Structure formats: C-alpha cells, structure tokens
Tab-separated table of C-alpha atoms in Angstrom:
chain	number	residue	atom	x	y	z
A	1	UNK	CA	5.651	61.866	39.726
A	2	UNK	CA	5.841	58.308	40.834
A	3	UNK	CA	4.866	57.766	44.361
A	4	UNK	CA	7.248	55.415	46.059
A	5	UNK	CA	7.120	58.391	48.311
A	6	UNK	CA	3.672	58.725	46.701
A	7	UNK	CA	2.545	55.114	46.131
A	8	UNK	CA	-1.171	55.552	46.036
A	9	UNK	CA	-1.829	51.916	46.754
A	10	UNK	CA	0.331	51.794	49.886
A	11	UNK	CA	-1.225	53.148	53.022
A	12	UNK	CA	0.761	55.112	55.531
A	13	UNK	CA	0.744	53.834	59.107
A	14	UNK	CA	-1.651	56.580	59.917
A	15	UNK	CA	-4.692	57.796	58.084
A	16	UNK	CA	-6.202	61.069	57.159
A	17	UNK	CA	-9.140	59.942	59.232
A	18	UNK	CA	-7.014	60.377	62.350
A	19	UNK	CA	-6.703	64.025	61.460
A	20	UNK	CA	-10.354	64.317	60.525
A	21	UNK	CA	-11.291	63.238	64.045
A	22	UNK	CA	-9.436	66.209	65.513
A	23	UNK	CA	-10.513	69.804	65.715
A	24	UNK	CA	-8.958	72.130	63.154
A	25	UNK	CA	-6.855	75.156	64.012
A	26	UNK	CA	-9.993	77.261	64.354
A	27	UNK	CA	-11.518	74.976	66.949
A	28	UNK	CA	-13.999	73.393	64.586
A	29	UNK	CA	-16.273	70.476	65.521
A	30	UNK	CA	-15.065	66.917	65.800
A	31	UNK	CA	-16.892	64.889	63.146
A	32	UNK	CA	-17.766	61.221	63.541
A	33	UNK	CA	-16.507	59.368	60.494
A	34	UNK	CA	-17.888	56.242	58.839
A	35	UNK	CA	-15.663	53.325	57.917
A	36	UNK	CA	-12.767	54.017	55.589
A	37	UNK	CA	-13.420	54.129	51.860
A	38	UNK	CA	-11.163	54.461	48.837
A	39	UNK	CA	-11.377	57.945	47.348
A	40	UNK	CA	-9.712	59.315	44.250
A	41	UNK	CA	-9.054	62.983	44.904
A	42	UNK	CA	-8.635	65.305	41.925
A	43	UNK	CA	-7.429	68.903	42.121
A	44	UNK	CA	-7.619	71.577	39.452
A	45	UNK	CA	-6.433	75.191	39.203
A	46	UNK	CA	-9.235	77.457	38.011
A	47	UNK	CA	-7.209	80.617	37.270
A	48	UNK	CA	-3.614	81.249	36.238
A	49	UNK	CA	-2.609	83.729	38.920
A	50	UNK	CA	-0.378	83.815	41.982
A	51	UNK	CA	-3.218	82.809	44.318
A	52	UNK	CA	-3.735	79.589	42.317
A	53	UNK	CA	-7.416	79.197	43.155
A	54	UNK	CA	-8.989	75.875	42.384
A	55	UNK	CA	-11.079	72.908	43.399
A	56	UNK	CA	-10.660	69.483	44.966
A	57	UNK	CA	-13.166	66.659	44.531
A	58	UNK	CA	-13.205	63.133	45.962
A	59	UNK	CA	-14.504	60.432	43.591
A	60	UNK	CA	-15.492	56.900	44.563
A	61	UNK	CA	-13.663	55.426	41.566
A	62	UNK	CA	-10.914	56.463	39.194
A	63	UNK	CA	-12.553	59.100	36.985
A	64	UNK	CA	-13.303	58.362	33.347
A	65	UNK	CA	-14.951	60.152	30.448
A	66	UNK	CA	-15.884	63.797	30.966
A	67	UNK	CA	-15.401	65.021	34.524
A	68	UNK	CA	-16.734	68.060	36.384
A	69	UNK	CA	-14.419	69.151	39.201
A	70	UNK	CA	-16.363	72.104	40.589
A	71	UNK	CA	-19.613	70.454	41.608
A	72	UNK	CA	-21.621	70.833	44.772
A	73	UNK	CA	-19.391	68.320	46.592
A	74	UNK	CA	-16.134	70.051	45.573
A	75	UNK	CA	-13.918	72.012	47.949
A	76	UNK	CA	-12.819	75.437	46.718
A	77	UNK	CA	-9.582	76.962	47.932
A	78	UNK	CA	-6.235	78.510	47.066
A	79	UNK	CA	-2.824	77.111	46.306
A	80	UNK	CA	-4.095	74.443	43.922
A	81	UNK	CA	-1.296	74.539	41.363
A	82	UNK	CA	-0.130	71.181	42.670
A	83	UNK	CA	0.448	69.211	45.855
A	84	UNK	CA	2.688	66.649	47.574
A	85	UNK	CA	0.600	63.781	48.907
A	86	UNK	CA	2.398	61.328	51.169
A	87	UNK	CA	1.115	57.967	52.290
A	88	UNK	CA	-2.508	58.588	53.181
A	89	UNK	CA	-2.152	62.355	53.538
A	90	UNK	CA	-2.975	65.189	51.165
A	91	UNK	CA	-0.356	67.886	51.746
A	92	UNK	CA	0.797	70.972	49.881
A	93	UNK	CA	2.968	74.061	50.373
A	94	UNK	CA	0.255	76.714	50.186
A	95	UNK	CA	-2.580	77.363	52.620
A	96	UNK	CA	-5.977	76.580	51.133
A	97	UNK	CA	-7.626	79.521	52.877
A	98	UNK	CA	-5.030	82.262	52.479
A	99	UNK	CA	-2.377	80.911	50.049
A	100	UNK	CA	0.260	81.590	52.721
A	101	UNK	CA	3.446	79.529	52.673
A	102	UNK	CA	3.817	76.511	54.953
A	103	UNK	CA	2.604	72.922	55.092
A	104	UNK	CA	-1.108	72.605	54.415
A	105	UNK	CA	-3.356	69.608	54.965
A	106	UNK	CA	-6.585	68.595	53.250
A	107	UNK	CA	-9.009	66.247	54.999
A	108	UNK	CA	-11.486	63.874	53.352
A	109	UNK	CA	-14.252	62.205	55.325
A	110	UNK	CA	-15.866	58.887	54.472
A	111	UNK	CA	-18.615	60.638	52.535
A	112	UNK	CA	-16.061	62.342	50.310
A	113	UNK	CA	-16.407	65.805	51.820
A	114	UNK	CA	-13.109	67.706	51.659
A	115	UNK	CA	-12.123	70.364	54.160
A	116	UNK	CA	-9.055	72.332	55.207
A	117	UNK	CA	-7.042	70.647	57.940
A	118	UNK	CA	-4.106	71.804	60.019
A	119	UNK	CA	-1.471	74.201	58.753
A	120	UNK	CA	2.147	74.682	59.801
A	121	UNK	CA	2.919	78.314	59.064
A	122	UNK	CA	6.270	79.544	57.759
A	123	UNK	CA	7.750	82.884	56.710
A	124	UNK	CA	5.546	84.269	53.969
A	125	UNK	CA	8.217	86.551	52.462
A	126	UNK	CA	10.652	83.872	51.303
A	127	UNK	CA	9.922	81.571	48.391
A	128	UNK	CA	10.631	78.024	49.472
A	129	UNK	CA	9.142	78.402	52.951
A	130	UNK	CA	7.259	75.196	53.598
A	131	UNK	CA	9.449	73.064	51.329
A	132	UNK	CA	9.166	69.732	53.132
A	133	UNK	CA	9.953	66.039	53.089
A	134	UNK	CA	8.608	63.249	55.309
A	135	UNK	CA	10.702	60.440	56.796
A	136	UNK	CA	8.030	58.528	58.702
A	137	UNK	CA	4.833	59.091	60.668
A	138	UNK	CA	6.752	60.853	63.434
A	139	UNK	CA	9.391	62.862	61.624
A	140	UNK	CA	9.494	65.304	58.758
A	141	UNK	CA	11.684	68.232	57.757
A	142	UNK	CA	10.927	71.636	56.252
A	143	UNK	CA	12.524	74.985	55.476
A	144	UNK	CA	11.352	78.283	56.937
A	145	UNK	CA	12.702	81.532	55.490
A	146	UNK	CA	12.624	83.068	58.971
A	147	UNK	CA	15.620	80.835	59.861
A	148	UNK	CA	17.344	80.204	56.528
A	149	UNK	CA	20.390	78.408	57.941
A	150	UNK	CA	18.288	75.908	59.882
A	151	UNK	CA	16.108	72.951	58.918
A	152	UNK	CA	12.875	72.678	60.858
A	153	UNK	CA	11.444	69.379	62.088
A	154	UNK	CA	7.781	68.454	62.409
A	155	UNK	CA	5.488	65.590	63.304
A	156	UNK	CA	3.388	64.632	60.258
A	157	UNK	CA	0.851	62.753	62.386
A	158	UNK	CA	-0.323	65.710	64.422
A	159	UNK	CA	1.037	68.404	62.062
A	160	UNK	CA	3.103	70.257	64.646
A	161	UNK	CA	6.594	71.728	64.537
A	162	UNK	CA	8.962	69.795	66.829
A	163	UNK	CA	12.308	71.593	66.624
A	164	UNK	CA	15.150	72.638	64.370
A	165	UNK	CA	18.622	71.647	63.204
A	166	UNK	CA	21.201	74.430	62.896
A	167	UNK	CA	23.610	74.144	59.976
A	168	UNK	CA	25.020	77.673	59.925
A	169	UNK	CA	28.596	76.392	60.203
A	170	UNK	CA	28.039	74.010	57.291
A	171	UNK	CA	26.638	76.724	55.037
A	172	UNK	CA	29.322	79.220	56.001
A	173	UNK	CA	32.185	76.874	55.164
A	174	UNK	CA	31.964	78.201	51.624
A	175	UNK	CA	31.998	81.741	50.257
A	176	UNK	CA	33.220	83.500	53.363
A	177	UNK	CA	33.988	87.175	52.838
A	178	UNK	CA	32.424	87.164	49.346
A	179	UNK	CA	30.505	90.452	49.148
A	180	UNK	CA	28.456	89.296	46.148
A	181	UNK	CA	26.753	86.617	48.270
A	182	UNK	CA	23.807	88.387	49.863
A	183	UNK	CA	21.692	85.441	51.015
A	184	UNK	CA	22.372	81.862	52.156
A	185	UNK	CA	20.046	79.004	52.970
A	186	UNK	CA	19.892	75.234	53.458
A	187	UNK	CA	16.922	73.183	52.253
A	188	UNK	CA	15.143	76.082	50.558
A	189	UNK	CA	14.789	74.339	47.187
A	190	UNK	CA	15.627	70.668	47.673
A	191	UNK	CA	14.904	68.260	50.523
A	192	UNK	CA	15.001	64.504	49.886
A	193	UNK	CA	15.412	61.388	52.008
A	194	UNK	CA	17.237	58.284	50.822
A	195	UNK	CA	18.551	55.339	52.852
A	196	UNK	CA	18.644	57.105	56.199
A	197	UNK	CA	20.125	60.338	54.872
A	198	UNK	CA	18.550	63.752	54.440
A	199	UNK	CA	19.740	65.714	51.401
A	200	UNK	CA	19.381	69.502	51.542
A	201	UNK	CA	20.576	72.015	48.969
A	202	UNK	CA	22.759	74.930	50.064
A	203	UNK	CA	22.024	78.225	48.308
A	204	UNK	CA	24.464	81.096	47.832
A	205	UNK	CA	22.422	83.892	46.281
A	206	UNK	CA	23.493	87.181	44.721
A	207	UNK	CA	20.214	88.888	45.624
A	208	UNK	CA	18.281	89.398	48.850
A	209	UNK	CA	14.877	90.433	47.553
A	210	UNK	CA	11.567	88.590	47.110
A	211	UNK	CA	13.111	86.080	44.667
A	212	UNK	CA	16.276	85.451	46.660
A	213	UNK	CA	17.716	82.028	46.074
A	214	UNK	CA	16.173	81.556	42.618
A	215	UNK	CA	18.292	81.816	39.480
A	216	UNK	CA	20.707	84.092	41.295
A	217	UNK	CA	23.316	81.496	42.273
A	218	UNK	CA	26.807	82.777	42.905
A	219	UNK	CA	28.587	79.466	42.297
A	220	UNK	CA	28.399	77.498	39.020
A	221	UNK	CA	27.872	74.246	40.959
A	222	UNK	CA	24.930	73.151	43.120
A	223	UNK	CA	25.882	72.144	46.667
A	224	UNK	CA	23.925	69.583	48.682
A	225	UNK	CA	24.449	68.763	52.367
A	226	UNK	CA	24.123	65.122	53.397
A	227	UNK	CA	22.748	64.709	56.932
A	228	UNK	CA	22.360	61.525	58.962
A	229	UNK	CA	18.733	61.192	60.049
A	230	UNK	CA	19.367	58.964	63.078
A	231	UNK	CA	21.744	61.467	64.692
A	232	UNK	CA	20.797	64.732	62.988
A	233	UNK	CA	24.485	65.256	62.282
A	234	UNK	CA	26.055	66.609	59.126
A	235	UNK	CA	28.024	64.065	57.087
A	236	UNK	CA	29.404	65.923	54.072
A	237	UNK	CA	28.638	68.218	51.153
A	238	UNK	CA	28.314	66.915	47.610
A	239	UNK	CA	27.868	68.904	44.418
A	240	UNK	CA	26.260	68.858	40.988
A	241	UNK	CA	28.863	70.409	38.734
A	242	UNK	CA	28.358	73.169	36.162
A	243	UNK	CA	24.620	73.692	36.242
A	244	UNK	CA	22.173	76.218	37.667
A	245	UNK	CA	19.365	76.469	40.171
A	246	UNK	CA	18.382	73.052	41.491
A	247	UNK	CA	14.668	73.868	41.303
A	248	UNK	CA	12.112	76.617	41.200
A	249	UNK	CA	10.379	75.554	44.333
A	250	UNK	CA	6.719	74.700	44.347
A	251	UNK	CA	4.726	71.557	45.070
A	252	UNK	CA	6.479	69.788	42.206
A	253	UNK	CA	9.695	68.911	44.059
A	254	UNK	CA	11.390	67.892	40.797
A	255	UNK	CA	12.984	64.642	41.866
A	256	UNK	CA	11.945	61.017	41.787
A	257	UNK	CA	13.116	57.563	42.806
A	258	UNK	CA	13.380	54.743	40.305
A	259	UNK	CA	12.102	51.291	41.239
A	260	UNK	CA	15.634	50.254	42.280
A	261	UNK	CA	16.076	53.198	44.658
A	262	UNK	CA	18.170	55.465	42.425
A	263	UNK	CA	17.346	59.135	42.976
A	264	UNK	CA	16.929	61.413	39.930
A	265	UNK	CA	17.196	65.179	40.453
A	266	UNK	CA	16.256	68.077	38.174
A	267	UNK	CA	18.378	71.223	37.944
A	268	UNK	CA	16.607	73.953	36.009
A	269	UNK	CA	19.566	75.947	34.786
A	270	UNK	CA	21.047	79.414	34.878
A	271	UNK	CA	17.807	81.300	34.352
A	272	UNK	CA	14.046	80.849	34.386
A	273	UNK	CA	14.223	79.774	30.744
A	274	UNK	CA	17.073	77.325	31.187
A	275	UNK	CA	20.710	76.958	30.228
A	276	UNK	CA	22.835	74.163	31.775
A	277	UNK	CA	19.674	72.346	32.933
A	278	UNK	CA	20.275	68.690	33.825
A	279	UNK	CA	18.833	65.561	35.328
A	280	UNK	CA	21.423	63.833	37.519
A	281	UNK	CA	21.293	60.872	39.864
A	282	UNK	CA	22.483	59.466	43.156
A	283	UNK	CA	22.541	55.679	42.946
A	284	UNK	CA	20.620	53.636	45.488
A	285	UNK	CA	23.534	52.554	47.674
A	286	UNK	CA	25.608	55.708	47.280
A	287	UNK	CA	25.596	59.224	48.692
A	288	UNK	CA	27.468	61.073	45.923
A	289	UNK	CA	26.309	62.423	42.573
A	290	UNK	CA	26.983	59.828	39.873
A	291	UNK	CA	29.543	61.532	37.622
A	292	UNK	CA	29.146	58.841	34.940
A	293	UNK	CA	25.533	59.730	34.076
A	294	UNK	CA	23.434	62.803	33.375
A	295	UNK	CA	20.865	64.105	30.903
A	296	UNK	CA	21.813	67.545	29.603
A	297	UNK	CA	19.057	69.685	28.121
A	298	UNK	CA	21.542	71.772	26.130
A	299	UNK	CA	22.318	68.634	24.120
A	300	UNK	CA	18.603	68.137	23.373
A	301	UNK	CA	17.132	71.636	22.974
A	302	UNK	CA	19.143	74.852	23.168
A	303	UNK	CA	17.279	77.372	25.277
A	304	UNK	CA	15.305	74.719	27.132
A	305	UNK	CA	15.164	73.147	30.561
A	306	UNK	CA	13.750	70.191	32.470
A	307	UNK	CA	10.686	70.956	34.599
A	308	UNK	CA	9.634	67.530	35.903
A	309	UNK	CA	10.879	63.962	36.238
A	310	UNK	CA	9.246	60.566	36.749
A	311	UNK	CA	11.325	57.392	37.010
A	312	UNK	CA	10.173	53.790	36.865
A	313	UNK	CA	11.835	50.483	35.984
A	314	UNK	CA	14.827	51.965	34.223
A	315	UNK	CA	12.849	54.593	32.304
A	316	UNK	CA	12.414	58.331	32.783
A	317	UNK	CA	9.322	60.220	31.673
A	318	UNK	CA	9.593	63.956	31.280
A	319	UNK	CA	8.444	66.800	29.058
A	320	UNK	CA	10.869	68.496	26.663
A	321	UNK	CA	10.227	71.815	24.880
A	322	UNK	CA	10.132	71.659	21.086
A	323	UNK	CA	11.430	75.226	20.735
A	324	UNK	CA	13.518	77.787	22.584
A	325	UNK	CA	11.780	78.933	25.750
A	326	UNK	CA	10.829	82.558	26.282
A	327	UNK	CA	9.618	84.251	29.450
A	328	UNK	CA	7.605	87.306	30.326
A	329	UNK	CA	3.913	88.065	29.739
A	330	UNK	CA	4.055	86.984	26.093
A	331	UNK	CA	6.506	84.114	26.618
A	332	UNK	CA	5.829	80.516	25.682
A	333	UNK	CA	7.254	78.806	28.768
A	334	UNK	CA	4.085	78.298	30.784
A	335	UNK	CA	0.882	78.424	28.769
A	336	UNK	CA	1.821	77.600	25.176
A	337	UNK	CA	1.705	74.098	23.695
A	338	UNK	CA	5.464	73.634	23.359
A	339	UNK	CA	6.070	70.719	25.738
A	340	UNK	CA	6.237	67.148	24.430
A	341	UNK	CA	6.239	63.907	26.419
A	342	UNK	CA	9.245	61.616	26.091
A	343	UNK	CA	10.257	58.301	27.566
A	344	UNK	CA	14.005	58.001	28.055
A	345	UNK	CA	15.877	54.747	28.569
A	346	UNK	CA	18.181	55.413	31.502
A	347	UNK	CA	20.956	53.037	30.465
A	348	UNK	CA	21.222	54.132	26.813
A	349	UNK	CA	19.705	57.644	27.151
A	350	UNK	CA	17.664	56.910	24.030
A	351	UNK	CA	14.650	59.208	23.802
A	352	UNK	CA	11.301	58.051	22.441
A	353	UNK	CA	8.500	60.537	21.909
A	354	UNK	CA	5.300	59.214	23.455
A	355	UNK	CA	2.609	58.819	20.823
A	356	UNK	CA	-1.129	59.389	21.110
A	357	UNK	CA	-0.721	62.458	23.274
A	358	UNK	CA	-0.826	66.140	22.260
A	359	UNK	CA	1.817	68.779	22.815
A	360	UNK	CA	0.983	70.361	26.168
A	361	UNK	CA	1.518	73.344	28.438
A	362	UNK	CA	4.095	73.389	31.215
A	363	UNK	CA	2.949	71.191	34.142
A	364	UNK	CA	4.397	73.822	36.503
A	365	UNK	CA	3.664	72.889	40.103
A	366	UNK	CA	1.894	69.706	39.007
A	367	UNK	CA	3.730	66.437	38.353
A	368	UNK	CA	3.969	65.560	34.681
A	369	UNK	CA	3.400	61.878	35.516
A	370	UNK	CA	2.131	59.865	38.474
A	371	UNK	CA	1.839	56.216	39.474
A	372	UNK	CA	-1.691	55.274	40.527
A	373	UNK	CA	-2.996	51.747	41.157
A	374	UNK	CA	-0.218	50.330	39.004
A	375	UNK	CA	-1.005	52.689	36.132
A	376	UNK	CA	1.346	55.360	34.837
A	377	UNK	CA	-0.742	58.463	34.199
A	378	UNK	CA	0.377	61.569	32.317
A	379	UNK	CA	-0.983	65.014	33.110
A	380	UNK	CA	-2.277	66.616	29.892
A	381	UNK	CA	-3.415	70.206	29.484
A	382	UNK	CA	-3.538	72.104	26.201
A	383	UNK	CA	-3.758	75.866	25.796
A	384	UNK	CA	-7.330	75.821	24.510
A	385	UNK	CA	-8.439	73.466	27.288
A	386	UNK	CA	-9.812	70.884	24.883
A	387	UNK	CA	-7.486	68.273	26.379
A	388	UNK	CA	-7.396	68.570	30.146
A	389	UNK	CA	-6.988	65.411	32.179
A	390	UNK	CA	-4.871	62.306	32.528
A	391	UNK	CA	-3.701	59.884	29.871
A	392	UNK	CA	-2.717	56.302	30.631
A	393	UNK	CA	0.677	55.196	29.326
A	394	UNK	CA	1.205	51.759	27.795
A	395	UNK	CA	4.685	51.188	26.440
A	396	UNK	CA	5.485	54.371	24.531
A	397	UNK	CA	1.912	55.331	23.640
A	398	UNK	CA	-0.852	56.912	25.683
A	399	UNK	CA	-4.609	57.308	25.512
A	400	UNK	CA	-7.026	59.569	27.325
A	401	UNK	CA	-8.387	58.272	30.626
A	402	UNK	CA	-10.619	61.244	31.460
A	403	UNK	CA	-11.087	64.883	30.510
A	404	UNK	CA	-12.005	67.667	32.940
A	405	UNK	CA	-14.624	69.932	31.410
A	406	UNK	CA	-15.224	72.256	34.382
A	407	UNK	CA	-13.136	73.376	37.344
A	408	UNK	CA	-9.874	74.409	35.733
A	409	UNK	CA	-6.655	72.786	34.564
A	410	UNK	CA	-5.724	69.463	36.143
A	411	UNK	CA	-2.970	69.696	38.743
A	412	UNK	CA	-3.153	66.534	40.847
A	413	UNK	CA	-4.745	63.116	41.315
A	414	UNK	CA	-4.238	60.777	44.258
A	415	UNK	CA	-5.882	57.823	45.980
A	416	UNK	CA	-6.468	57.697	49.719
A	417	UNK	CA	-8.549	55.783	52.230
A	418	UNK	CA	-10.944	58.354	53.684
A	419	UNK	CA	-12.835	58.289	56.944
A	420	UNK	CA	-10.709	55.827	58.888
C-alpha cells in the first residue's frame, strides 16, 4: 500500500523516539536513546495460525540479497500478519504480547532494538475492534466492539483514548424494525480520512456471533457515514451500490489514495470467496462515490475478489486470482499460488500483467504493494517459500530486491527514524 498516509520518507511531527523515552504499560525502565538513525523495519509471520506469530527486525539499510529475519537482534511477538505504520510510528491492530485486539505500538531504539510499546485495548470478542485511522499527531479514531454505535477517539502521540462520538441515531436511521438485522456498527470495517472528513462504514448484519459484521450484510449496498472532523458532526451517508462486505478487517485496510488525492476503496463481495467485489473511488474534491467509475471483479474473474489496492500516478496495482476461489481447509484462497500482479490504468481500465514476478499467495493482512524511498515494492510469497520478499517495480516489470530465508513469510516493510 502506498504511504501518503504511509510515506516512508516523510517524518511525522513526532517520533517513535518520543515513545521510547517513556515507560511502557508495565512500568518498564526509561531508556536513554542515541541520536536518530534511519531504520528499515521488516516483519514476517512465522506460522499460519490465528495468533500470527512472527518477527520484526530493524536493518540499517534497505535489505538486499538473502535476508534472515529471526536473528539475535529480532523481536518475536504475535499479530504479525501485517501492520499499519503511520508517519514515524509502527502500529498494528493486534497486541504483540497477547494477540488481543486494539492498537499496538512497536518501538525501535537507535541501536535497532525493537520492543513492545503502549497498547490501547478494545473488546476482544468483536472482529474489527482496534480498526483505526490517524488524522494528526493529536487525533485519531478507532472502533471498539464494546460500543459498536460509537467511534472512539485517541491521541496517537501518547497512545491514550480521549473520548467517543455517538452515532446511534445515524446508524438507526436505516433498517428500523427489521428483525433480520441482529447487529449494527459504525467504523467496524472502514475508517478513512480525506480533506477534513472522516468516512466510516455502517454495518447491518444478519448474525450476532463471533463473525458478526462480516459477509452477513442485510442490505445489498454498502453505507458510509461522512463526518466533519473539525466539529465531530455527521454530514451525510453515502453508499456503494450493489456489492458486498466493504472489507474483511485486518491490518490491510484495503484502501489507498492516488497521488492526486482520489481515494480507492475495496469491497470484497457477498462472501469470503467473492461475488460483486469492486474497487470504487471518491474523487479528491468530492465526498460521494464516483458513479462513473469502478473496477468489477465479476467482469475479470468469476468467483474472485479484490484483496488489496495500491494507487499511484493514475495507476492501480493489485492482485487478481487466475481461477475461481475456494475456501475451507483445502481451499486455494489463502495459501495457493493463484494470485497474479496486475497494473491497471485508471482512466482506461486497461490491465497489464506485471512481468518478472511469480504467481503468489494471498497477501492477506499484508499490503500487496508499498511505496518506500520512491520505490514501488511488491510483496511476493510463494507456497513453497522459495520466493519470499519484495520485488521492485519498474514500468510493468519487476525484479527481486531481497528474499527472506528465515523468519517466516514477509508481511511488512517500513522506514522510520529510530532513537530520536
């Protein structure tokens, strides 16, 4: 995913070193940090299970060649399927110590040592708890399943909850007295900020169990509340017509901003294996879904869906399945080599398969592509693990930048200034 919310070369107004100088939640010592240094932090997932164990390592330079990501200087933890760095912070939705849901912070000192930082806890029984977005160094928003009709606010600088915004009346404007709707939420699966507005999806679910809100939508359209950030007031509700679940929430938030400010949003479809999956957009100076443009997976691959999006300079990069997706223990959706990289011209919708790169497994919670030091890097992992790293894209072809030989499958790479 491109990082205009994640521009690795742009430093946030505050640094991870600020956090490193503070005690952690367990009252740990206050380290003295050396001067700030560029660090390239790589995360990998070592096992394919719900705990998502893995490793994080800070390198002094962009890795190349064969890379070991579970060395003596690596940090081992949980919830390493992906992450959502922002500015100069390493953040993710799963606690590194317990894998509990919330907003988790990783700290990197000037020597490259990684440790667990502060954690904002959220309801651990509702998928989507901890879904967050950051506006600036003082204000961020997240969803907590304990209060599904509210959006929580937090301070990203000191990693503390600061309040909540109640949108019960907004959510309940629709579907009143519909007995099939068993669960409602706002911001559970989609939170984005564009031009002073917060966008939050509204879910109307037909189930109220552990997977409530996911592929159980009552309405055929996706509803999104538009909220003014300056006032915290609700503006309106917009909708993505005739699709399915806006996202299966994890650290891959499944949206991206193009260089011109247009916002591109993934909807995954009617079920976990797709159907009616789309990529849609909200143009830079608008607040409504652009009804003149969309990419429809059903027109590309029947029985498929979009699982990631990266936008840059009028082009979209995504992975597209080369066969019908199947789920379950023997399904192909996650760990089979059925996903192919494509570059899509936004204006013409012409698709070009990216050459020089193998067919890969589902990126899942990891971003399929990132922007790092002006380079567009593609996350590559094959079933047998022989290709497991990042490829650099030039035009419509890519070549291997580095390959991880130990530590698990690649799930994130980001540049920070450590130890400030």
